[in-house]
Coordinates of C-alpha atoms and ligand atoms in Angstrom, one line a residue:
M811 CA -126.8 -193.5 -24.9
A812 CA -126.3 -190.8 -27.5
L813 CA -129.5 -189.0 -28.4
R814 CA -129.8 -189.5 -32.1
L815 CA -131.9 -187.0 -33.9
S816 CA -133.1 -189.6 -36.4
T817 CA -135.1 -191.3 -33.6
L818 CA -135.2 -188.7 -30.8
F819 CA -138.7 -187.7 -29.7
L820 CA -138.2 -184.1 -30.9
R821 CA -139.7 -181.8 -33.4
T822 CA -138.3 -178.4 -33.6
L823 CA -140.6 -175.6 -34.7
R824 CA -139.8 -172.7 -37.0
E825 CA -142.8 -170.6 -35.7
D826 CA -143.0 -169.0 -32.3
P827 CA -145.9 -170.4 -30.2
A828 CA -148.8 -167.9 -30.2
D829 CA -149.1 -167.7 -26.4
A830 CA -145.5 -166.9 -25.7
E831 CA -144.3 -163.4 -25.0
M832 CA -140.8 -164.0 -23.6
P833 CA -137.9 -165.1 -25.8
G834 CA -136.9 -167.9 -23.5
H835 CA -140.3 -169.4 -23.4
K836 CA -140.6 -169.2 -27.2
L837 CA -137.3 -171.0 -27.6
L838 CA -138.0 -173.7 -25.0
V839 CA -141.1 -174.6 -27.0
R840 CA -139.6 -174.2 -30.4
A841 CA -136.6 -176.3 -29.5
G842 CA -138.8 -179.1 -28.2
Y843 CA -137.9 -178.9 -24.5
I844 CA -141.4 -178.3 -23.2
R845 CA -145.0 -178.5 -24.4
R846 CA -148.0 -176.7 -23.1
A847 CA -150.8 -178.9 -21.7
A848 CA -153.0 -176.2 -20.2
P849 CA -152.4 -172.5 -19.2
G850 CA -149.5 -172.6 -16.7
V851 CA -149.1 -176.4 -17.0
Y852 CA -146.3 -177.9 -19.1
S853 CA -145.0 -181.3 -20.2
W854 CA -141.3 -182.0 -20.2
L855 CA -140.0 -183.5 -23.4
P856 CA -136.7 -185.5 -23.4
L857 CA -134.4 -182.5 -23.8
G858 CA -136.2 -180.4 -21.2
L859 CA -136.3 -183.2 -18.8
R860 CA -132.5 -183.6 -19.0
V861 CA -132.0 -179.9 -18.2
L862 CA -134.5 -180.1 -15.3
R863 CA -132.7 -183.2 -13.9
K864 CA -129.4 -181.3 -14.0
V865 CA -130.8 -178.3 -12.1
E866 CA -132.2 -180.8 -9.6
R867 CA -128.8 -182.4 -9.3
V868 CA -127.1 -179.1 -8.4
V869 CA -129.8 -178.3 -5.9
R870 CA -129.6 -181.8 -4.4
E871 CA -125.9 -181.9 -4.1
E872 CA -125.8 -178.6 -2.3
M873 CA -128.7 -179.5 0.0
D874 CA -127.0 -182.8 0.9
A875 CA -123.8 -180.9 1.6
I876 CA -125.4 -179.0 4.4
G877 CA -126.9 -182.2 5.9
G878 CA -130.4 -181.9 4.4
Q879 CA -132.2 -185.3 4.2
E880 CA -134.3 -185.8 1.2
L881 CA -137.8 -187.2 1.3
S882 CA -141.0 -186.7 -0.7
F883 CA -144.5 -185.8 0.3
P884 CA -147.6 -186.2 -1.8
A885 CA -149.1 -183.4 -3.8
L886 CA -152.6 -184.5 -2.9
L887 CA -153.1 -183.5 0.7
P888 CA -155.8 -183.6 3.4
R889 CA -157.5 -180.3 4.4
E890 CA -157.2 -180.6 8.2
P891 CA -153.5 -179.5 8.7
Y892 CA -154.1 -176.5 6.4
E893 CA -157.2 -175.7 8.4
A894 CA -155.2 -175.8 11.6
T895 CA -152.8 -173.2 10.4
G896 CA -155.4 -171.1 8.7
R897 CA -154.0 -171.5 5.3
W898 CA -157.0 -173.4 3.9
T899 CA -158.7 -170.0 3.8
E900 CA -155.7 -167.6 3.8
Y901 CA -154.3 -169.0 0.6
G902 CA -157.5 -167.8 -1.1
P903 CA -158.1 -168.6 -4.8
N904 CA -154.5 -169.6 -5.3
L905 CA -155.2 -172.9 -3.6
F906 CA -156.4 -175.9 -5.7
R907 CA -159.1 -177.4 -3.6
L908 CA -160.9 -180.6 -4.5
Q909 CA -163.2 -183.2 -3.0
D910 CA -162.8 -187.0 -3.1
R911 CA -165.8 -189.3 -3.9
K912 CA -167.0 -189.1 -0.3
G913 CA -167.1 -185.4 -0.4
V914 CA -164.0 -185.0 1.8
D915 CA -162.1 -181.8 1.2
M916 CA -158.5 -182.1 -0.1
L917 CA -156.0 -179.8 -1.8
L918 CA -153.0 -179.9 -4.1
G919 CA -150.1 -178.7 -2.0
P920 CA -148.9 -175.1 -2.8
T921 CA -146.1 -175.5 -0.2
H922 CA -145.6 -178.1 2.6
E923 CA -144.9 -176.5 5.9
E924 CA -147.8 -178.3 7.5
M925 CA -146.8 -181.8 6.3
F926 CA -143.2 -181.5 7.4
T927 CA -144.2 -180.1 10.8
L928 CA -146.6 -182.9 11.4
A929 CA -144.2 -185.6 10.3
V930 CA -141.5 -184.3 12.7
K931 CA -144.2 -184.1 15.5
D932 CA -145.1 -187.8 14.9
M933 CA -141.6 -189.1 14.8
F934 CA -139.4 -187.0 17.1
S935 CA -139.9 -185.9 20.6
S936 CA -136.5 -184.8 22.1
Y937 CA -134.0 -181.9 21.6
K938 CA -131.4 -184.7 21.1
E939 CA -133.0 -185.4 17.7
L940 CA -132.5 -181.8 16.6
P941 CA -131.3 -179.9 14.7
L942 CA -132.9 -181.4 11.6
T943 CA -133.1 -180.3 8.0
L944 CA -135.5 -182.1 5.6
Y945 CA -136.1 -181.3 2.0
Q946 CA -137.9 -182.5 -1.1
I947 CA -137.8 -181.7 -4.8
Q948 CA -141.5 -181.9 -5.7
T949 CA -144.4 -180.7 -7.7
K950 CA -146.4 -177.8 -6.4
Y951 CA -149.8 -176.5 -7.4
R952 CA -151.0 -172.9 -7.2
D953 CA -153.8 -171.5 -9.2
E954 CA -151.9 -168.3 -10.1
A955 CA -154.0 -165.4 -11.2
R956 CA -151.5 -164.7 -14.0
P957 CA -149.6 -167.8 -15.2
R958 CA -146.9 -166.4 -17.3
A959 CA -143.9 -167.0 -19.5
G960 CA -144.2 -170.8 -19.5
L961 CA -142.2 -172.3 -16.7
L962 CA -141.5 -169.0 -15.1
R963 CA -144.9 -168.8 -13.4
G964 CA -146.7 -172.1 -13.7
R965 CA -149.8 -173.4 -12.0
E966 CA -147.9 -176.7 -11.7
F967 CA -144.2 -176.3 -11.0
I968 CA -141.3 -177.9 -9.3
M969 CA -139.9 -176.5 -6.1
K970 CA -137.2 -177.6 -3.8
D971 CA -138.5 -176.9 -0.4
S972 CA -136.6 -177.5 2.8
Y973 CA -137.4 -177.0 6.5
S974 CA -135.2 -176.7 9.5
F975 CA -136.2 -177.7 13.0
D976 CA -134.4 -176.3 16.1
V977 CA -135.0 -176.0 19.8
D978 CA -133.8 -172.4 20.0
D979 CA -133.3 -169.1 18.1
A980 CA -129.5 -169.6 17.9
G981 CA -130.1 -173.0 16.2
L982 CA -132.5 -171.4 13.7
D983 CA -130.0 -168.6 12.9
A984 CA -127.3 -171.3 12.2
A985 CA -129.7 -173.3 10.0
Y986 CA -130.7 -170.1 8.1
Q987 CA -127.0 -169.2 7.6
R988 CA -126.2 -172.7 6.3
H989 CA -129.1 -172.4 3.8
R990 CA -128.0 -169.0 2.7
E991 CA -124.5 -170.3 1.9
A992 CA -125.9 -173.4 0.1
Y993 CA -128.1 -171.1 -2.0
V994 CA -125.1 -168.9 -2.9
R995 CA -123.4 -172.1 -4.2
I996 CA -126.5 -173.3 -6.0
F997 CA -127.0 -170.0 -7.9
D998 CA -123.3 -169.6 -8.6
R999 CA -123.3 -173.0 -10.2
L1000 CA -126.5 -172.4 -12.1
G1001 CA -124.8 -169.4 -13.6
F1002 CA -127.1 -166.6 -12.5
D1003 CA -126.5 -162.9 -12.3
Y1004 CA -128.4 -162.6 -9.0
V1005 CA -128.8 -160.4 -5.9
I1006 CA -129.8 -161.3 -2.4
V1007 CA -132.5 -158.9 -1.2
H1008 CA -134.4 -158.4 2.0
A1009 CA -137.8 -159.8 1.5
D1010 CA -141.2 -159.2 2.8
S1011 CA -142.3 -162.1 5.0
G1012 CA -145.9 -161.5 3.9
A1013 CA -148.6 -163.9 4.9
M1014 CA -146.1 -166.4 6.3
G1015 CA -145.4 -164.0 9.2
G1016 CA -141.9 -164.6 10.4
S1017 CA -138.6 -162.7 10.9
A1018 CA -135.5 -162.9 8.8
S1019 CA -136.3 -163.4 5.2
E1020 CA -134.2 -163.0 2.0
E1021 CA -134.9 -163.6 -1.7
F1022 CA -132.4 -164.6 -4.4
L1023 CA -133.4 -162.7 -7.5
A1024 CA -132.1 -163.3 -11.0
V1025 CA -131.5 -159.8 -12.4
S1026 CA -133.6 -159.6 -15.5
P1027 CA -135.6 -156.9 -17.3
H1028 CA -138.4 -159.5 -17.7
G1029 CA -138.6 -160.0 -13.9
E1030 CA -141.9 -159.4 -12.1
D1031 CA -140.2 -158.3 -8.9
T1032 CA -138.8 -154.8 -8.5
F1033 CA -135.9 -154.4 -6.1
V1034 CA -133.9 -151.5 -4.8
R1035 CA -130.2 -151.4 -4.2
C1036 CA -128.0 -148.8 -2.5
E1037 CA -124.5 -148.9 -3.9
A1038 CA -123.0 -146.9 -1.0
S1039 CA -124.2 -149.3 1.7
G1040 CA -124.9 -152.6 -0.1
Y1041 CA -128.5 -152.5 1.1
A1042 CA -130.8 -154.4 -1.2
A1043 CA -134.5 -155.2 -0.8
N1044 CA -137.6 -156.1 -2.6
V1045 CA -139.7 -153.0 -3.0
E1046 CA -142.4 -154.7 -0.9
A1047 CA -139.9 -155.0 1.9
V1048 CA -138.5 -151.5 1.9
V1049 CA -139.4 -149.8 5.1
M1050 CA -139.1 -146.1 4.7
P1051 CA -138.3 -144.3 7.9
Q1052 CA -140.8 -142.1 9.7
A1053 CA -140.0 -138.5 8.7
T1054 CA -138.7 -136.4 11.6
P1055 CA -141.1 -133.9 13.0
V1056 CA -140.9 -130.3 11.7
D1057 CA -141.7 -127.0 13.4
A1058 CA -145.2 -125.8 12.6
S1059 CA -145.3 -122.8 14.8
Q1060 CA -145.1 -120.4 11.8
V1061 CA -147.8 -122.1 9.8
P1062 CA -151.0 -120.0 9.7
A1063 CA -154.3 -121.5 10.7
A1064 CA -155.8 -123.9 8.2
H1065 CA -158.2 -122.2 5.7
G1066 CA -160.6 -123.7 3.2
E1067 CA -160.6 -122.3 -0.3
D1068 CA -162.8 -122.7 -3.4
T1069 CA -160.9 -124.7 -6.0
P1070 CA -163.5 -125.5 -8.6
D1071 CA -162.8 -128.3 -11.1
T1072 CA -159.7 -129.6 -9.4
P1073 CA -160.3 -133.4 -9.0
T1074 CA -156.7 -134.3 -9.9
I1075 CA -153.4 -133.3 -8.4
D1076 CA -152.3 -131.5 -11.6
T1077 CA -155.5 -129.4 -11.8
L1078 CA -155.2 -128.6 -8.1
V1079 CA -151.6 -127.5 -8.3
A1080 CA -152.4 -125.2 -11.3
A1081 CA -155.4 -123.7 -9.5
A1082 CA -153.5 -123.2 -6.2
N1083 CA -150.7 -121.4 -8.0
A1084 CA -153.1 -119.2 -10.0
D1085 CA -155.6 -118.4 -7.2
H1086 CA -153.9 -119.0 -3.9
P1087 CA -150.1 -118.3 -4.3
R1088 CA -147.9 -119.2 -1.3
A1089 CA -146.8 -116.5 1.1
D1090 CA -143.1 -117.4 0.7
G1091 CA -143.2 -116.9 -3.1
R1092 CA -142.2 -120.5 -3.9
P1093 CA -144.7 -122.2 -6.2
W1094 CA -147.0 -125.0 -5.0
T1095 CA -145.9 -128.4 -6.2
A1096 CA -147.6 -131.8 -6.2
A1097 CA -145.4 -132.7 -3.2
D1098 CA -147.3 -130.0 -1.1
T1099 CA -150.6 -131.8 -1.6
L1100 CA -151.9 -134.8 0.3
K1101 CA -153.7 -137.2 -1.8
N1102 CA -156.2 -139.6 -0.1
V1103 CA -156.6 -142.9 -1.9
L1104 CA -159.4 -145.3 -1.0
V1105 CA -159.2 -149.1 -1.4
M1106 CA -161.4 -151.9 -0.4
L1107 CA -159.8 -154.6 1.7
V1108 CA -161.1 -158.2 1.4
H1109 CA -160.1 -160.1 4.4
P1110 CA -159.5 -163.9 4.4
D1111 CA -162.9 -164.5 6.0
G1112 CA -164.5 -162.6 3.1
S1113 CA -165.4 -159.5 5.1
R1114 CA -164.8 -156.2 3.3
E1115 CA -163.2 -153.1 4.9
P1116 CA -162.6 -149.7 3.3
L1117 CA -159.2 -148.2 3.9
A1118 CA -158.0 -144.7 3.2
I1119 CA -154.3 -144.0 2.5
G1120 CA -152.7 -140.6 2.6
V1121 CA -149.7 -140.0 0.4
P1122 CA -148.0 -136.9 -0.9
G1123 CA -149.5 -136.0 -4.3
D1124 CA -146.3 -136.6 -6.2
R1125 CA -146.4 -140.3 -5.2
E1126 CA -148.5 -143.2 -6.2
V1127 CA -149.7 -146.0 -4.1
D1128 CA -147.7 -149.0 -5.3
R1129 CA -149.9 -152.1 -5.9
K1130 CA -147.3 -154.6 -4.7
R1131 CA -146.3 -152.6 -1.7
L1132 CA -149.9 -152.2 -0.8
E1133 CA -150.6 -155.9 -1.2
A1134 CA -147.7 -156.8 1.0
A1135 CA -148.7 -154.1 3.6
V1136 CA -152.3 -155.4 4.0
S1137 CA -151.7 -159.1 3.5
P1138 CA -153.4 -161.5 4.2
A1139 CA -156.2 -159.1 3.2
V1140 CA -156.4 -158.4 -0.5
P1141 CA -156.9 -154.8 -1.8
E1142 CA -159.6 -154.2 -4.4
A1143 CA -160.6 -151.1 -6.2
F1144 CA -163.0 -148.7 -4.4
D1145 CA -165.6 -148.4 -7.1
E1146 CA -168.5 -146.1 -7.8
K1147 CA -170.9 -148.4 -5.9
E1148 CA -168.7 -148.0 -2.8
F1149 CA -168.6 -144.2 -3.2
A1150 CA -172.4 -144.3 -3.4
A1151 CA -172.5 -146.2 -0.2
H1152 CA -170.3 -143.6 1.6
P1153 CA -171.9 -140.2 0.7
V1154 CA -169.6 -138.5 3.2
L1155 CA -166.7 -139.0 0.7
A1156 CA -166.6 -136.2 -1.9
K1157 CA -164.8 -138.0 -4.7
G1158 CA -161.7 -136.0 -5.8
Y1159 CA -161.9 -133.8 -2.7
I1160 CA -161.5 -136.3 0.1
G1161 CA -159.6 -135.0 3.1
P1162 CA -158.5 -136.0 6.6
G1163 CA -161.6 -134.1 7.9
V1164 CA -163.8 -137.2 7.4
L1165 CA -161.1 -139.9 7.5
G1166 CA -160.2 -142.0 10.5
A1167 CA -161.9 -144.6 12.6
Q1168 CA -163.2 -141.8 14.9
K1169 CA -164.4 -139.5 12.1
A1170 CA -167.6 -139.1 10.1
S1171 CA -166.7 -141.8 7.6
G1172 CA -165.4 -144.3 10.2
I1173 CA -162.9 -145.4 7.5
R1174 CA -159.5 -146.4 8.9
Y1175 CA -156.9 -143.8 7.7
L1176 CA -153.2 -144.6 7.3
L1177 CA -150.5 -142.1 6.3
D1178 CA -147.3 -142.5 4.3
P1179 CA -144.3 -142.2 6.8
S1180 CA -143.0 -139.3 4.8
V1181 CA -145.8 -137.2 6.2
A1182 CA -144.0 -135.6 9.0
E1183 CA -145.6 -134.4 12.3
G1184 CA -145.9 -130.7 11.9
S1185 CA -145.9 -130.7 8.1
A1186 CA -148.5 -128.5 6.3
W1187 CA -150.6 -129.7 3.4
V1188 CA -153.1 -128.8 0.7
T1189 CA -155.7 -131.4 0.8
G1190 CA -159.4 -132.2 0.1
A1191 CA -162.0 -130.3 2.2
D1192 CA -164.6 -133.0 1.7
E1193 CA -166.8 -130.8 -0.4
H1194 CA -166.9 -130.8 -4.2
G1195 CA -164.7 -128.0 -5.5
R1196 CA -163.0 -127.1 -2.2
H1197 CA -159.6 -127.8 -0.7
V1198 CA -158.1 -126.9 2.7
F1199 CA -154.7 -125.2 2.9
D1200 CA -152.1 -125.2 5.7
L1201 CA -153.6 -128.3 7.3
V1202 CA -150.9 -129.4 9.7
H1203 CA -150.4 -133.1 10.6
G1204 CA -150.6 -133.5 14.4
R1205 CA -152.2 -130.0 14.8
D1206 CA -155.2 -130.2 12.6
F1207 CA -155.5 -133.9 11.8
T1208 CA -154.2 -137.2 12.8
A1209 CA -154.4 -140.7 11.3
D1210 CA -154.9 -144.2 12.7
G1211 CA -151.3 -145.2 11.8
T1212 CA -148.9 -145.4 8.9
I1213 CA -148.6 -147.7 5.9
Q1214 CA -145.6 -148.6 3.7
A1215 CA -147.5 -148.5 0.4
A1216 CA -146.2 -145.5 -1.5
G1217 CA -144.1 -146.3 -4.6
I1218 CA -140.3 -146.1 -4.3
R1219 CA -138.4 -144.0 -6.8
E1220 CA -135.0 -144.1 -8.3
G1221 CA -132.9 -141.7 -6.2
D1222 CA -134.9 -142.0 -3.1
P1223 CA -132.7 -142.0 0.1
S1224 CA -131.8 -145.5 1.3
P1225 CA -133.7 -146.5 4.4
D1226 CA -130.3 -147.1 6.1
G1227 CA -129.5 -143.4 5.6
Q1228 CA -126.4 -144.1 3.7
G1229 CA -127.0 -143.1 0.1
R1230 CA -129.5 -143.3 -2.7
L1231 CA -131.6 -146.1 -4.2
T1232 CA -131.5 -147.5 -7.7
L1233 CA -134.3 -149.7 -9.0
D1234 CA -134.0 -152.9 -11.0
R1235 CA -136.1 -155.9 -12.0
G1236 CA -135.6 -159.5 -11.0
I1237 CA -137.1 -163.0 -11.1
E1238 CA -137.4 -164.6 -7.7
M1239 CA -135.4 -167.8 -7.8
G1240 CA -135.1 -168.7 -4.2
H1241 CA -136.4 -167.7 -0.8
I1242 CA -135.0 -168.3 2.7
F1243 CA -137.1 -167.6 5.6
Q1244 CA -137.2 -167.8 9.4
L1245 CA -140.7 -169.0 10.1
G1246 CA -140.1 -169.1 13.8
R1247 CA -142.8 -170.9 15.9
K1248 CA -145.9 -170.1 13.9
Y1249 CA -146.4 -173.5 12.4
A1250 CA -145.0 -175.4 15.3
E1251 CA -147.4 -173.6 17.6
A1252 CA -150.4 -174.1 15.3
L1253 CA -149.7 -177.8 15.0
E1254 CA -148.2 -178.3 18.5
L1255 CA -144.8 -179.5 17.5
K1256 CA -143.0 -179.6 20.8
V1257 CA -140.0 -181.5 22.1
L1258 CA -138.5 -182.1 25.5
D1259 CA -135.5 -179.8 26.1
E1260 CA -132.4 -180.7 28.2
H1261 CA -134.3 -179.9 31.5
G1262 CA -137.1 -182.2 30.5
K1263 CA -139.4 -179.3 29.7
L1264 CA -141.7 -179.2 26.7
V1265 CA -140.6 -176.5 24.3
T1266 CA -142.1 -175.4 20.9
V1267 CA -139.7 -176.0 18.0
T1268 CA -138.6 -173.1 15.8
M1269 CA -138.5 -173.6 12.1
G1270 CA -137.1 -172.2 8.9
S1271 CA -138.5 -172.6 5.4
Y1272 CA -136.4 -172.4 2.3
G1273 CA -137.5 -172.7 -1.4
V1274 CA -135.8 -172.9 -4.8
G1275 CA -137.9 -172.6 -8.0
V1276 CA -136.4 -175.6 -9.8
S1277 CA -138.6 -175.5 -13.0
R1278 CA -138.5 -171.7 -12.9
A1279 CA -134.7 -172.0 -12.9
V1280 CA -134.8 -173.8 -16.2
A1281 CA -136.7 -170.9 -17.7
A1282 CA -134.6 -168.3 -16.0
V1283 CA -131.3 -169.8 -17.2
A1284 CA -132.8 -170.1 -20.8
E1285 CA -133.9 -166.5 -20.6
G1286 CA -130.6 -165.3 -19.3
T1287 CA -128.3 -167.1 -21.7
L1288 CA -130.2 -167.2 -25.1
D1289 CA -129.1 -165.3 -28.2
D1290 CA -130.5 -164.5 -31.6
S1291 CA -129.9 -168.1 -32.9
G1292 CA -131.5 -170.0 -30.0
L1293 CA -130.9 -171.4 -26.6
C1294 CA -127.3 -171.3 -25.2
W1295 CA -127.0 -173.5 -22.1
P1296 CA -124.2 -173.2 -19.6
R1297 CA -122.2 -176.5 -19.5
E1298 CA -123.5 -177.7 -16.1
L1299 CA -127.1 -177.6 -17.3
A1300 CA -127.0 -178.4 -21.0
P1301 CA -128.9 -181.5 -22.2
A1302 CA -125.7 -182.9 -23.6
D1303 CA -122.0 -182.0 -23.6
V1304 CA -121.6 -182.0 -27.3
H1305 CA -123.8 -181.9 -30.4
I1306 CA -122.3 -183.7 -33.3
V1307 CA -123.6 -182.8 -36.8
A1308 CA -122.9 -185.1 -39.7
T1309 CA -123.6 -183.4 -43.1
G1310 CA -123.8 -184.5 -46.7
K1311 CA -124.4 -187.9 -48.2
D1312 CA -120.9 -189.3 -47.9
R1313 CA -120.9 -192.6 -46.0
A1314 CA -117.4 -191.8 -44.6
V1315 CA -118.9 -188.8 -42.9
F1316 CA -121.4 -190.8 -41.0
E1317 CA -118.9 -193.5 -40.2
T1318 CA -116.5 -191.0 -38.8
A1319 CA -119.2 -189.2 -36.8
E1320 CA -120.4 -192.6 -35.5
R1321 CA -116.9 -193.5 -34.3
L1322 CA -116.6 -190.1 -32.6
V1323 CA -119.9 -190.7 -30.8
V1324 CA -118.8 -194.1 -29.6
D1325 CA -115.4 -192.9 -28.5
L1326 CA -116.7 -189.9 -26.6
E1327 CA -119.4 -191.9 -24.9
A1328 CA -116.7 -194.3 -23.7
H1329 CA -115.4 -191.3 -21.8
G1330 CA -118.8 -190.6 -20.3
V1331 CA -119.5 -187.7 -22.6
E1332 CA -123.2 -187.0 -23.3
V1333 CA -123.7 -186.7 -27.0
I1334 CA -126.5 -185.4 -29.2
Y1335 CA -125.9 -186.8 -32.7
D1336 CA -127.6 -185.4 -35.7
D1337 CA -127.5 -188.5 -37.9
R1338 CA -130.6 -187.6 -40.0
P1339 CA -129.8 -188.8 -43.5
K1340 CA -131.9 -186.6 -45.7
V1341 CA -131.8 -183.3 -43.9
S1342 CA -129.9 -180.4 -45.4
P1343 CA -126.8 -179.0 -43.6
G1344 CA -128.5 -175.6 -43.2
V1345 CA -131.4 -177.1 -41.3
K1346 CA -129.0 -179.2 -39.1
F1347 CA -126.9 -176.2 -38.3
K1348 CA -130.0 -174.1 -37.4
D1349 CA -131.3 -176.9 -35.2
A1350 CA -127.9 -177.2 -33.4
E1351 CA -127.9 -173.5 -32.7
L1352 CA -131.5 -173.6 -31.6
L1353 CA -131.0 -176.6 -29.2
G1354 CA -128.1 -174.7 -27.5
V1355 CA -125.6 -177.4 -26.6
P1356 CA -122.4 -175.5 -25.8
T1357 CA -120.1 -177.5 -28.1
I1358 CA -121.0 -178.3 -31.7
V1359 CA -118.9 -180.6 -33.8
V1360 CA -119.4 -180.7 -37.6
V1361 CA -118.3 -183.7 -39.6
G1362 CA -118.8 -182.8 -43.2
R1363 CA -117.0 -181.4 -46.2
G1364 CA -113.7 -181.0 -44.4
L1365 CA -113.4 -184.7 -43.9
A1366 CA -111.9 -185.0 -47.5
E1367 CA -108.9 -183.0 -46.0
G1368 CA -109.0 -185.0 -42.8
V1369 CA -110.5 -182.3 -40.6
L1370 CA -113.6 -181.7 -38.4
E1371 CA -114.8 -178.4 -37.1
I1372 CA -115.4 -177.7 -33.4
K1373 CA -117.6 -174.7 -32.7
D1374 CA -118.3 -172.9 -29.4
R1375 CA -122.0 -172.2 -29.4
Q1376 CA -121.7 -169.2 -27.2
T1377 CA -118.7 -167.3 -28.7
A1378 CA -119.3 -168.7 -32.2
E1379 CA -115.6 -169.4 -32.4
R1380 CA -114.7 -172.3 -34.6
R1381 CA -111.5 -174.2 -35.2
Q1382 CA -110.5 -177.1 -37.3
V1383 CA -109.0 -180.2 -35.8
A1384 CA -107.5 -183.3 -37.4
V1385 CA -109.8 -186.3 -37.4
G1386 CA -107.3 -188.3 -35.4
D1387 CA -107.2 -185.6 -32.6
A1388 CA -110.9 -185.1 -32.5
V1389 CA -111.7 -187.1 -29.3
G1390 CA -109.0 -185.4 -27.4
E1391 CA -109.8 -181.9 -28.7
V1392 CA -113.5 -182.3 -27.8
L1393 CA -112.6 -183.5 -24.3
V1394 CA -110.4 -180.4 -24.0
E1395 CA -113.2 -178.2 -25.3
I1396 CA -115.7 -179.4 -22.8
G1397 CA -113.3 -179.4 -19.9
H1398 CA -113.4 -183.1 -19.4
P1399 CA -111.1 -184.4 -16.7
A1400 CA -109.5 -187.0 -19.1
A1401 CA -108.5 -184.1 -21.4
V1402 CA -105.1 -183.6 -19.7
S1403 CA -103.8 -186.9 -21.1
F1404 CA -104.5 -185.6 -24.6
R1405 CA -102.4 -182.4 -24.3
Ligands
LIG2878 P1 -143.7 -165.3 -6.4 O1 -143.6 -164.1 -5.7 O2 -142.8 -165.3 -7.7 O3 -145.1 -165.8 -6.7 P2 -143.6 -166.8 -4.0 O4 -143.1 -165.8 -3.1 O5 -145.0 -167.2 -4.1 O6 -143.0 -166.4 -5.5 P3 -142.4 -169.0 -2.5 O7 -143.7 -169.4 -2.0 O8 -141.4 -168.4 -1.7 O9 -142.6 -168.1 -3.8 O10 -141.8 -170.3 -3.3 C1 -140.4 -170.6 -3.4 C2 -139.9 -170.6 -4.8 O11 -140.7 -171.3 -5.7 C3 -139.9 -169.2 -5.4 O12 -138.7 -168.5 -5.0 C4 -139.9 -169.4 -6.8 O13 -138.6 -169.6 -7.4 C5 -140.7 -170.7 -7.0 N1 -142.1 -170.4 -7.4 C6 -143.1 -169.8 -6.7 N2 -144.2 -169.8 -7.4 C7 -143.9 -170.3 -8.6 C8 -144.7 -170.5 -9.8 N3 -146.0 -170.2 -9.9 N4 -144.1 -171.1 -10.9 C9 -142.8 -171.5 -10.8 N5 -142.0 -171.3 -9.7 C10 -142.6 -170.7 -8.6
LIG2879 MG1 -146.4 -166.6 -5.4

């Protein structure tokens, strides 16, 4: 049935919603696709629901094509399975926990590895029943710290999650590969400009892991690419190589110097050049200094552990890389209270002299991998107003290990050694991931193998952000006049606008609606009798259906206008040819018989 604007449950808004910062979010609300119910929680109105269903259809078709079997788990879940895998605690404040009337703990599912694993454990017991791929398209709940941009980061959102079950690694590899190919088809069909990047496996703790990112300046994820080698990775997943050792035999013995009022790298470099110039005549730079950054790690069990990170002074510790590196612990700021509790730390002048599990502070000390064995540094001397020069890594100090937490910069060498990195931003649309045996072990999912021996099943986990895709497509396709859907996702194939007061106009439009529907075409029909043409045109542009047909003034000369929403190209067609011309325009299979 055509959606008639005279009766459709829709009210377009002229004003942007106050809480929206991104253009796509503003337009989805203004065009009456979604409505905010609470921060990060949205209702789907008729037009939005249509687009959502179309995204689901694409995802469903491609999952079915690789043999996925659809089922649906509840969102309201018992605590025990999540307790068994440690995620009841590990998920931290992102998990919506609740109690039933008897005081029994429950949760709203943030992702369903546990439930799938247990279902397979209950129902299957032999290698003969594997491989198996199960999926659902279902509502997830995460109490995100920063719900953002409407559907893009919701606290309630829709995800396609699938899980593969295999007896051996080769089976898992094959399942992973099939998913990868299905995802390529899904995102090609959804019309994204996307990249596939190596991803951090984070708290999930597995092996192969890739993300599909929609390239967008609004993205929250930063990724690197190397044009020379094709390497692409999320910044969190970039593993910089350990710098090769350098010869320190010519470096003089370390010497402490007074460097008053130099608590920052800039002030230190200036003072070093003024008062302690280098023997080789080259000026000191920030890259010659070793900066020691303190953070407080909060472990899943709530315990707190200070951590010191040594990075060259021209680099910053990147929050996201740090979070990934220390996960499942969460890094917090090391505040004044913490400094007061560790008097051995001279703030602004902290050096390797006191850092390390075996040193005076007892604080674990990790170095950036760019700090080569044998390299000499200017760094804090653990006294206010003093630094130590020519302190050589390996000769004068050591650390407890390395950490991949320093920021990556445009032009940094690619970790594969084949060129330089560029940085871009993206929105994570999908994630494919070899879980391995982590969940199967925790929940004891075993099957009998061909020799009658019990073996632990190996799993993959694969997600697509279905509701996020609606927002990302809106964001990636909109223009100054409104939304601008690709054909496969648009809420309708054609938007027919009838203008004026002339009865013939409405009769002609009505006939066109009926004829198009007879061909299975989805129609939005603006049949509102007392709305001005200007308002109708504006609404048509705002709603973003790819083909707009105007039945109006031209009718006196026997013509209608067909407009392409995206290119704004318009052409006039004779009333008698209108059905055929619209079918051609929308690429309808029946169109051939009209031309
Ligand atoms: P992000 O880093 O964006 O928080 P994630 O790594 O937590 O994502 P997964 O757990 O891998 O995401 O979930 C699978 C997919 O679900 C993601 O690729 C993303 O498209 C989608 N998704 C995750 N969190 C949200 C959210 N809060 N709102 C909407 N979609 C989401
Ligand atoms: Mg997340």
